[in-house]
Tab-separated table of C-alpha atoms in Angstrom:
chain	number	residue	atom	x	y	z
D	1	UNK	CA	0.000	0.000	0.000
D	2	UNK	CA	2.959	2.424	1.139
D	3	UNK	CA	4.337	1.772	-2.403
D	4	UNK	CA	1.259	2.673	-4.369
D	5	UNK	CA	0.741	6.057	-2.181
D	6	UNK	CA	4.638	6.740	-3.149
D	7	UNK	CA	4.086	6.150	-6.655
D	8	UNK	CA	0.811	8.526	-6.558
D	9	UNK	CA	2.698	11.237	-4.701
D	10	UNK	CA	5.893	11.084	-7.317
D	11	UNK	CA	3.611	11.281	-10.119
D	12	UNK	CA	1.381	13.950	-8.908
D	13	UNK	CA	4.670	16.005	-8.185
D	14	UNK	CA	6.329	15.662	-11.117
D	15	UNK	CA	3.231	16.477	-12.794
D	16	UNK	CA	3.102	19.495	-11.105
D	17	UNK	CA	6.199	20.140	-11.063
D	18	UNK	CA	6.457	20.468	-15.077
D	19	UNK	CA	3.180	23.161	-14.922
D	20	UNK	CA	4.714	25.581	-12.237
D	21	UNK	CA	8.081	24.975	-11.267
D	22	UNK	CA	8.029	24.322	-7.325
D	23	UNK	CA	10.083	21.096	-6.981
D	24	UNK	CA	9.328	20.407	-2.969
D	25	UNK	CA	5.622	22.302	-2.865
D	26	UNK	CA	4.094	18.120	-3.398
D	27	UNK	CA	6.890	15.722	-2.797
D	28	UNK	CA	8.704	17.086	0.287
D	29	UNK	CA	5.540	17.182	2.803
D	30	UNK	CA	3.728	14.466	1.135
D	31	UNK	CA	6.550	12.167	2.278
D	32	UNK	CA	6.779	13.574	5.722
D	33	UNK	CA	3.606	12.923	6.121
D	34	UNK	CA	4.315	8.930	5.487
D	35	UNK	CA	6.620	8.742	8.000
D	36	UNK	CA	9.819	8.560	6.249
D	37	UNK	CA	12.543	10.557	8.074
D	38	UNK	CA	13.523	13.802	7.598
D	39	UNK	CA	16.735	13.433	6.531
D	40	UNK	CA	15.921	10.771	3.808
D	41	UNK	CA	13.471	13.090	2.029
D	42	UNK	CA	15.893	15.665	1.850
D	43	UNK	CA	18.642	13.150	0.233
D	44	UNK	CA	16.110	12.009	-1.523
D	45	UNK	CA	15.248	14.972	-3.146
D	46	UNK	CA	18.477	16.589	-3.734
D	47	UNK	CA	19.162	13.015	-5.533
D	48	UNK	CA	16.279	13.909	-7.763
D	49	UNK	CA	17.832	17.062	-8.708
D	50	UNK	CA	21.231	15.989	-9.430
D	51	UNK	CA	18.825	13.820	-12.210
């Protein structure tokens, strides 16, 4: 189930992310708000920009 919700909130901020430019307005408190750490969302979204 956690995987689906991820794969919902990626594509939803992605999709967003292409119409107005705001790369953590979605992802970044979407997936503090599953639980995952602080730390890891940040890595995981400076990953994402490195992309």
């Amino acid at each position: 189930m956690t995987i689906i919700l991820l794969l919902i909130i990626s594509f939803s901020a992605s999709f967003i992310d292409t119409l107005a430019g705001s790369d953590g307005l979605i992802g970044m408190p979407s997936l503090l708000l599953i639980g995952i750490l602080i730390h890891q969302v940040i890595g995981s979204v400076k990953f994402l920009f490195l992309i």
